[in-house]
Coordinates of C-alpha atoms in Angstrom, one line a residue:
M25 CA 22.2 -12.7 5.0
P26 CA 24.4 -9.6 6.1
A27 CA 22.9 -6.1 5.7
L28 CA 22.5 -5.6 1.9
S29 CA 23.8 -2.1 0.7
L30 CA 21.3 -0.4 -1.6
P31 CA 22.5 -0.5 -5.4
V32 CA 21.0 2.9 -5.8
S33 CA 20.4 6.3 -3.9
L34 CA 17.5 7.4 -2.2
N35 CA 16.1 10.5 -1.1
D36 CA 16.5 10.9 2.4
P37 CA 12.9 11.0 4.4
I38 CA 11.8 14.3 6.0
R39 CA 12.5 12.4 9.3
P40 CA 12.2 8.6 9.6
Y41 CA 8.5 7.4 10.4
F42 CA 8.7 7.3 14.4
G43 CA 10.6 4.5 15.7
A44 CA 12.2 3.4 12.6
E45 CA 15.8 3.5 12.0
H46 CA 17.1 5.3 8.6
S47 CA 18.8 3.0 6.6
T48 CA 20.7 2.4 3.4
E49 CA 20.7 -1.2 3.9
L50 CA 18.1 -4.2 3.7
H51 CA 18.0 -6.1 6.8
S52 CA 16.7 -10.0 7.2
G53 CA 13.9 -10.6 9.3
H54 CA 12.8 -6.9 9.3
T55 CA 10.2 -4.5 7.9
H56 CA 11.4 -1.7 5.8
I57 CA 9.5 1.5 4.8
L58 CA 10.0 2.9 1.3
G59 CA 8.4 6.1 -0.1
F60 CA 7.2 6.7 -3.7
G61 CA 6.2 10.0 -3.9
F62 CA 4.5 10.4 -7.3
D63 CA 1.0 12.1 -8.5
G64 CA 1.6 12.4 -12.5
T65 CA -1.4 10.1 -13.5
A66 CA -3.6 11.7 -10.9
C67 CA -6.9 12.5 -12.7
F68 CA -8.7 14.8 -10.3
R69 CA -6.5 16.6 -7.9
K70 CA -3.0 16.1 -7.3
G71 CA -0.7 16.4 -4.1
T72 CA -0.2 12.7 -3.3
K73 CA 3.7 13.3 -4.1
E74 CA 3.9 14.8 -0.7
G75 CA 2.1 11.7 0.8
P76 CA 5.1 10.0 2.3
D77 CA 6.7 12.8 4.0
G78 CA 3.5 14.2 5.0
L79 CA 2.4 11.3 7.3
R80 CA 6.2 10.9 8.4
S81 CA 6.1 14.5 9.5
V82 CA 3.4 13.9 11.9
S83 CA 4.5 10.5 13.1
E84 CA 6.3 11.5 16.3
D85 CA 3.0 13.2 17.5
I86 CA 1.1 9.9 17.6
E87 CA 1.6 7.3 20.3
S88 CA 3.7 4.3 19.4
Y89 CA 1.4 2.1 21.2
S90 CA -2.0 0.7 19.5
P91 CA -4.6 0.4 22.1
Y92 CA -6.5 -1.8 19.2
L93 CA -3.8 -4.2 19.0
D94 CA -2.2 -4.1 22.4
A95 CA 1.2 -3.5 20.8
D96 CA 4.0 -1.0 20.6
L97 CA 6.7 0.1 17.8
E98 CA 8.9 0.5 20.4
D99 CA 9.2 -3.4 21.0
H100 CA 10.3 -3.7 17.4
T101 CA 13.0 -2.8 14.9
F102 CA 12.1 -1.6 11.7
Y103 CA 13.8 0.8 9.2
D104 CA 13.0 3.4 6.7
L105 CA 14.9 3.6 3.5
G106 CA 13.6 7.0 2.4
N107 CA 12.1 7.8 -0.8
L108 CA 12.6 6.6 -4.3
R109 CA 13.8 9.5 -6.9
L110 CA 11.9 10.4 -10.0
G111 CA 15.1 11.4 -12.0
F112 CA 15.4 14.8 -13.9
D113 CA 13.2 14.2 -16.9
D114 CA 10.1 16.7 -17.0
D115 CA 8.1 13.8 -18.5
E116 CA 5.8 12.7 -15.7
E117 CA 5.7 9.2 -17.3
Q118 CA 9.4 8.9 -17.3
Q119 CA 9.8 9.8 -14.0
W120 CA 7.6 7.0 -12.9
H121 CA 9.7 4.7 -14.8
H122 CA 12.8 6.1 -13.4
A123 CA 11.6 5.2 -9.9
L124 CA 10.2 1.9 -11.1
S125 CA 13.8 1.1 -12.5
D126 CA 15.4 1.8 -9.0
F127 CA 12.8 -0.1 -7.2
N128 CA 13.6 -2.8 -9.5
Q129 CA 17.5 -2.7 -9.1
I130 CA 16.9 -2.9 -5.3
F131 CA 14.6 -5.9 -5.1
D132 CA 15.1 -7.8 -8.2
N133 CA 17.8 -10.1 -6.6
V134 CA 16.2 -10.0 -3.2
D135 CA 14.5 -13.3 -2.0
L136 CA 11.8 -11.7 0.2
A137 CA 10.5 -14.8 1.7
K138 CA 14.0 -16.6 2.3
E139 CA 15.4 -13.5 4.1
N140 CA 11.9 -12.7 5.7
I141 CA 12.0 -9.1 4.5
K142 CA 8.8 -7.3 4.5
L143 CA 8.0 -4.1 2.7
L144 CA 5.5 -1.4 3.6
T145 CA 5.5 1.4 0.5
L146 CA 4.1 4.8 1.0
G147 CA 2.3 6.6 -1.8
G148 CA 1.9 8.8 -3.9
E149 CA -0.8 7.7 -6.2
H150 CA -2.0 4.3 -6.5
S151 CA -0.1 3.8 -9.8
I152 CA 3.1 3.4 -7.7
S153 CA 1.8 0.1 -6.1
Y154 CA 2.9 -1.6 -9.4
A155 CA 6.2 -1.9 -8.4
P156 CA 5.8 -3.8 -5.2
I157 CA 2.5 -5.7 -6.3
V158 CA 4.4 -7.3 -9.1
K159 CA 7.5 -8.0 -7.1
Y160 CA 5.3 -10.0 -4.6
L161 CA 3.5 -11.9 -7.3
K162 CA 6.6 -12.9 -8.8
Q163 CA 7.8 -14.0 -5.1
Y164 CA 4.6 -15.8 -3.9
P165 CA 2.9 -17.8 -6.5
D166 CA 0.0 -18.4 -4.1
L167 CA -0.4 -14.7 -3.0
V168 CA -3.6 -13.2 -1.9
L169 CA -3.9 -9.6 -2.9
L170 CA -6.5 -7.7 -0.8
H171 CA -7.1 -4.6 -2.5
L172 CA -9.1 -2.0 -0.2
D173 CA -10.3 1.3 -2.4
A174 CA -13.1 3.6 -3.2
H175 CA -12.4 2.6 -7.1
A176 CA -12.1 -0.6 -8.9
D177 CA -9.0 0.4 -10.6
L178 CA -9.7 -2.0 -13.4
R179 CA -9.6 0.3 -16.5
D180 CA -7.3 -0.8 -19.2
G181 CA -5.5 2.6 -18.9
F182 CA -7.0 6.1 -18.5
L183 CA -5.9 9.5 -19.9
G184 CA -3.4 8.1 -22.1
Y185 CA -1.5 6.2 -19.0
H186 CA -1.2 2.5 -19.5
Y187 CA 0.1 2.5 -15.9
S188 CA -2.5 4.7 -14.5
H189 CA -3.7 5.0 -10.7
A190 CA -7.2 4.0 -12.3
S191 CA -5.7 0.8 -13.9
I192 CA -3.2 -0.4 -11.0
I193 CA -5.3 -3.7 -10.4
R194 CA -5.9 -4.4 -14.1
R195 CA -1.9 -4.2 -14.4
S196 CA -1.6 -6.2 -11.4
V197 CA -3.8 -8.7 -12.9
D198 CA -1.5 -9.3 -16.0
H199 CA 0.6 -10.8 -13.9
F200 CA -1.4 -13.3 -12.0
G201 CA -0.7 -16.8 -12.1
P202 CA -3.1 -19.7 -11.5
G203 CA -2.4 -19.7 -7.7
H204 CA -3.0 -16.0 -7.1
E205 CA -6.1 -14.7 -6.0
L206 CA -7.8 -11.0 -5.7
I207 CA -10.2 -9.8 -3.0
Q208 CA -11.7 -6.4 -3.5
Y209 CA -13.6 -4.5 -0.9
G210 CA -14.7 -0.9 0.0
I211 CA -15.3 -0.4 -4.0
R212 CA -18.3 2.0 -4.5
S213 CA -16.9 3.8 -7.7
G214 CA -16.5 2.1 -11.2
T215 CA -17.5 1.7 -14.8
R216 CA -20.4 -0.6 -15.9
D217 CA -17.5 -3.1 -17.4
E218 CA -15.4 -3.0 -14.1
Y219 CA -18.3 -4.0 -12.1
Q220 CA -19.1 -6.7 -14.6
W221 CA -15.3 -7.9 -14.4
M222 CA -15.5 -7.9 -10.6
K223 CA -18.8 -9.9 -10.7
E224 CA -17.6 -12.6 -13.2
H225 CA -14.3 -13.0 -11.4
K226 CA -16.0 -13.1 -8.1
T227 CA -13.2 -10.4 -6.4
I228 CA -15.6 -8.0 -5.0
R229 CA -17.1 -8.4 -1.5
K230 CA -20.2 -6.3 -1.0
S231 CA -20.5 -6.1 2.5
R232 CA -17.7 -5.7 5.7
Q233 CA -19.1 -9.1 7.0
E234 CA -18.7 -11.1 3.9
F235 CA -15.3 -9.3 3.3
L236 CA -14.0 -10.2 6.8
E237 CA -15.1 -13.7 6.7
S238 CA -13.0 -13.9 3.2
V239 CA -10.1 -13.0 5.1
E240 CA -10.7 -15.1 8.0
A241 CA -10.8 -18.1 5.6
I242 CA -7.4 -17.6 4.1
A243 CA -5.1 -20.4 5.5
A244 CA -3.0 -19.1 8.2
D245 CA 0.3 -19.8 6.2
R246 CA -0.8 -18.1 2.9
P247 CA 0.9 -15.1 1.8
V248 CA -1.3 -12.1 1.9
Y249 CA -0.3 -8.4 0.4
L250 CA -2.5 -5.5 1.1
T251 CA -3.0 -2.4 -1.2
L252 CA -4.5 0.0 0.5
D253 CA -6.0 3.2 -1.3
L254 CA -6.7 5.8 1.5
D255 CA -9.9 6.8 -0.4
Y256 CA -11.3 3.5 1.2
F257 CA -12.1 5.6 4.1
D258 CA -15.1 7.9 3.9
P259 CA -14.3 11.5 3.0
S260 CA -15.8 12.8 6.2
F261 CA -13.2 11.0 8.1
F262 CA -10.1 11.4 5.6
P263 CA -10.6 14.3 3.3
G264 CA -7.0 14.6 2.2
T265 CA -7.4 12.4 -1.0
G266 CA -7.3 13.2 -4.5
T267 CA -10.6 11.4 -5.6
P268 CA -13.1 11.3 -2.5
E269 CA -16.2 9.2 -2.8
P270 CA -19.1 9.4 -0.3
G271 CA -20.1 6.2 1.4
G272 CA -16.6 4.5 2.7
E273 CA -15.5 2.9 5.5
D274 CA -14.2 4.3 8.9
F275 CA -11.1 3.5 11.0
H276 CA -12.5 0.8 13.1
S277 CA -13.5 -1.4 10.1
F278 CA -9.6 -1.3 9.3
V279 CA -8.9 -2.3 12.7
S280 CA -11.4 -5.1 12.4
L281 CA -9.0 -6.1 9.3
M282 CA -6.0 -5.7 11.3
K283 CA -7.1 -8.0 14.3
I284 CA -7.5 -10.7 11.6
L285 CA -4.4 -10.1 9.6
R286 CA -2.0 -10.4 12.6
Q287 CA -2.9 -13.9 12.8
K288 CA -2.3 -14.4 9.0
N289 CA 0.9 -14.1 6.8
L290 CA 0.9 -10.6 5.9
V291 CA 4.0 -10.5 3.9
G292 CA 3.8 -6.6 2.5
A293 CA 1.5 -3.7 2.0
D294 CA 1.3 -0.5 0.6
A295 CA -0.9 2.8 1.6
V296 CA -1.4 5.5 -1.0
E297 CA -3.6 8.5 -2.1
L298 CA -2.9 10.7 0.8
S299 CA -2.8 14.3 -0.7
P300 CA -1.7 16.7 2.4
P301 CA -2.1 19.8 0.4
I302 CA -5.8 18.8 -0.1
D303 CA -6.5 19.1 3.8
P304 CA -5.1 22.0 5.5
T305 CA -6.1 20.9 8.9
G306 CA -3.4 17.9 8.6
N307 CA -5.9 15.6 10.1
S308 CA -5.6 13.2 7.4
N309 CA -1.9 13.2 7.6
V310 CA -2.5 12.1 11.2
F311 CA -5.1 9.5 10.0
A312 CA -2.5 8.2 7.5
A313 CA 0.3 7.9 10.2
K314 CA -2.0 5.8 12.6
V315 CA -3.1 3.7 9.7
V316 CA 0.8 2.8 9.0
R317 CA 1.3 2.3 12.8
E318 CA -1.3 -0.6 12.5
L319 CA 0.1 -1.9 9.5
L320 CA 3.8 -2.0 10.9
L321 CA 2.7 -3.5 14.0
V322 CA 0.9 -6.4 11.8
L323 CA 3.5 -6.8 9.5
E324 CA 6.0 -7.3 12.7
R325 CA 3.4 -9.8 14.3
S326 CA 1.4 -11.5 11.6
G327 CA 1.9 -15.3 11.6
A328 CA 3.5 -15.2 15.1

C-alpha cells in the first residue's frame, strides 16, 4: 500500500517524539504515534490533556538506546502523526466524541494486520483508550488485552460519563468476542463489585510472577494489545498522575514485561494518565518518555 494520506487534520505535535518523522500519512510496515490529549472525565486532578506533548517535549533529552533491550530507536523508522483535535464545542463530552470521530475516519478502512501498521496512542486520561482498543478488537478476533493500572476501570460509567476513564475496561469488554481475553495487573483500587467481577472472570493477576507467567504463556503469534495507565507505577516513582495510589510497581517490573513482549506479537499499545502540571519537577515527563521508548522498541521488534 502506498502511504495513505490522513482524511482529517491533526494538530502538530510540540515536536515529534525523538527519532520519529512527523507525518500526515500512514505507512505500511511501521509504527505510528498518535496523541489524544483529553481530560474531561478525570474525576480527581486534571492536566492529562497536556500529557502527549509533555513527554514529547523531553524525549530529545533521553538516550535513543535502551540498555534494557539492547536496542536503539535510531535503527528504526517510525512516525508521529500529531494530536487529535477536540473541536470547538465547550462541552467536554462532545470534545471526546469529536476526537473519536476523527480517529474512526482515519482508521476505519485501514487493515492494520494486512498493512502491518502498529499504533501507539498517547493520552490523555484513560477514556481515550476506547478508540484504539475497539479498533484492535474489531481487527483481531483473538486479541489479548493486557491492562496495567492502579484501578480496575470496570465501573458502568462514573459521574455521569458513560465513557469515563473509570469505565474504560467495562466499555472495552462491551466489544469482546468469544476469542478475546483480558489480563489485568497492578490493580490496587476498585469497588467491591469490580473486584468480584475480576475474580469471577479470572482476569486479575495478584502477583508479578503470576502476571509475567500469564504473558509468557500467550502463543507467540497471538496478537496482544497493551493499555498502560501510568498510575500503575507507584507515586513515589511517578507522581505526575491524576489519581495516584500507593503500593504500585517500579520501572524494572515494566522492563521485565517488555523483555517478554518483544518475543510476542505486540500489535498496538497506549500510555495514558501523565499529567505534567502535577509534577513541577518534570521527572514524570521523563519517566513517561522512557516508557514510550521501550514500547516503541518492542513494537518494532516484537515477534521478530
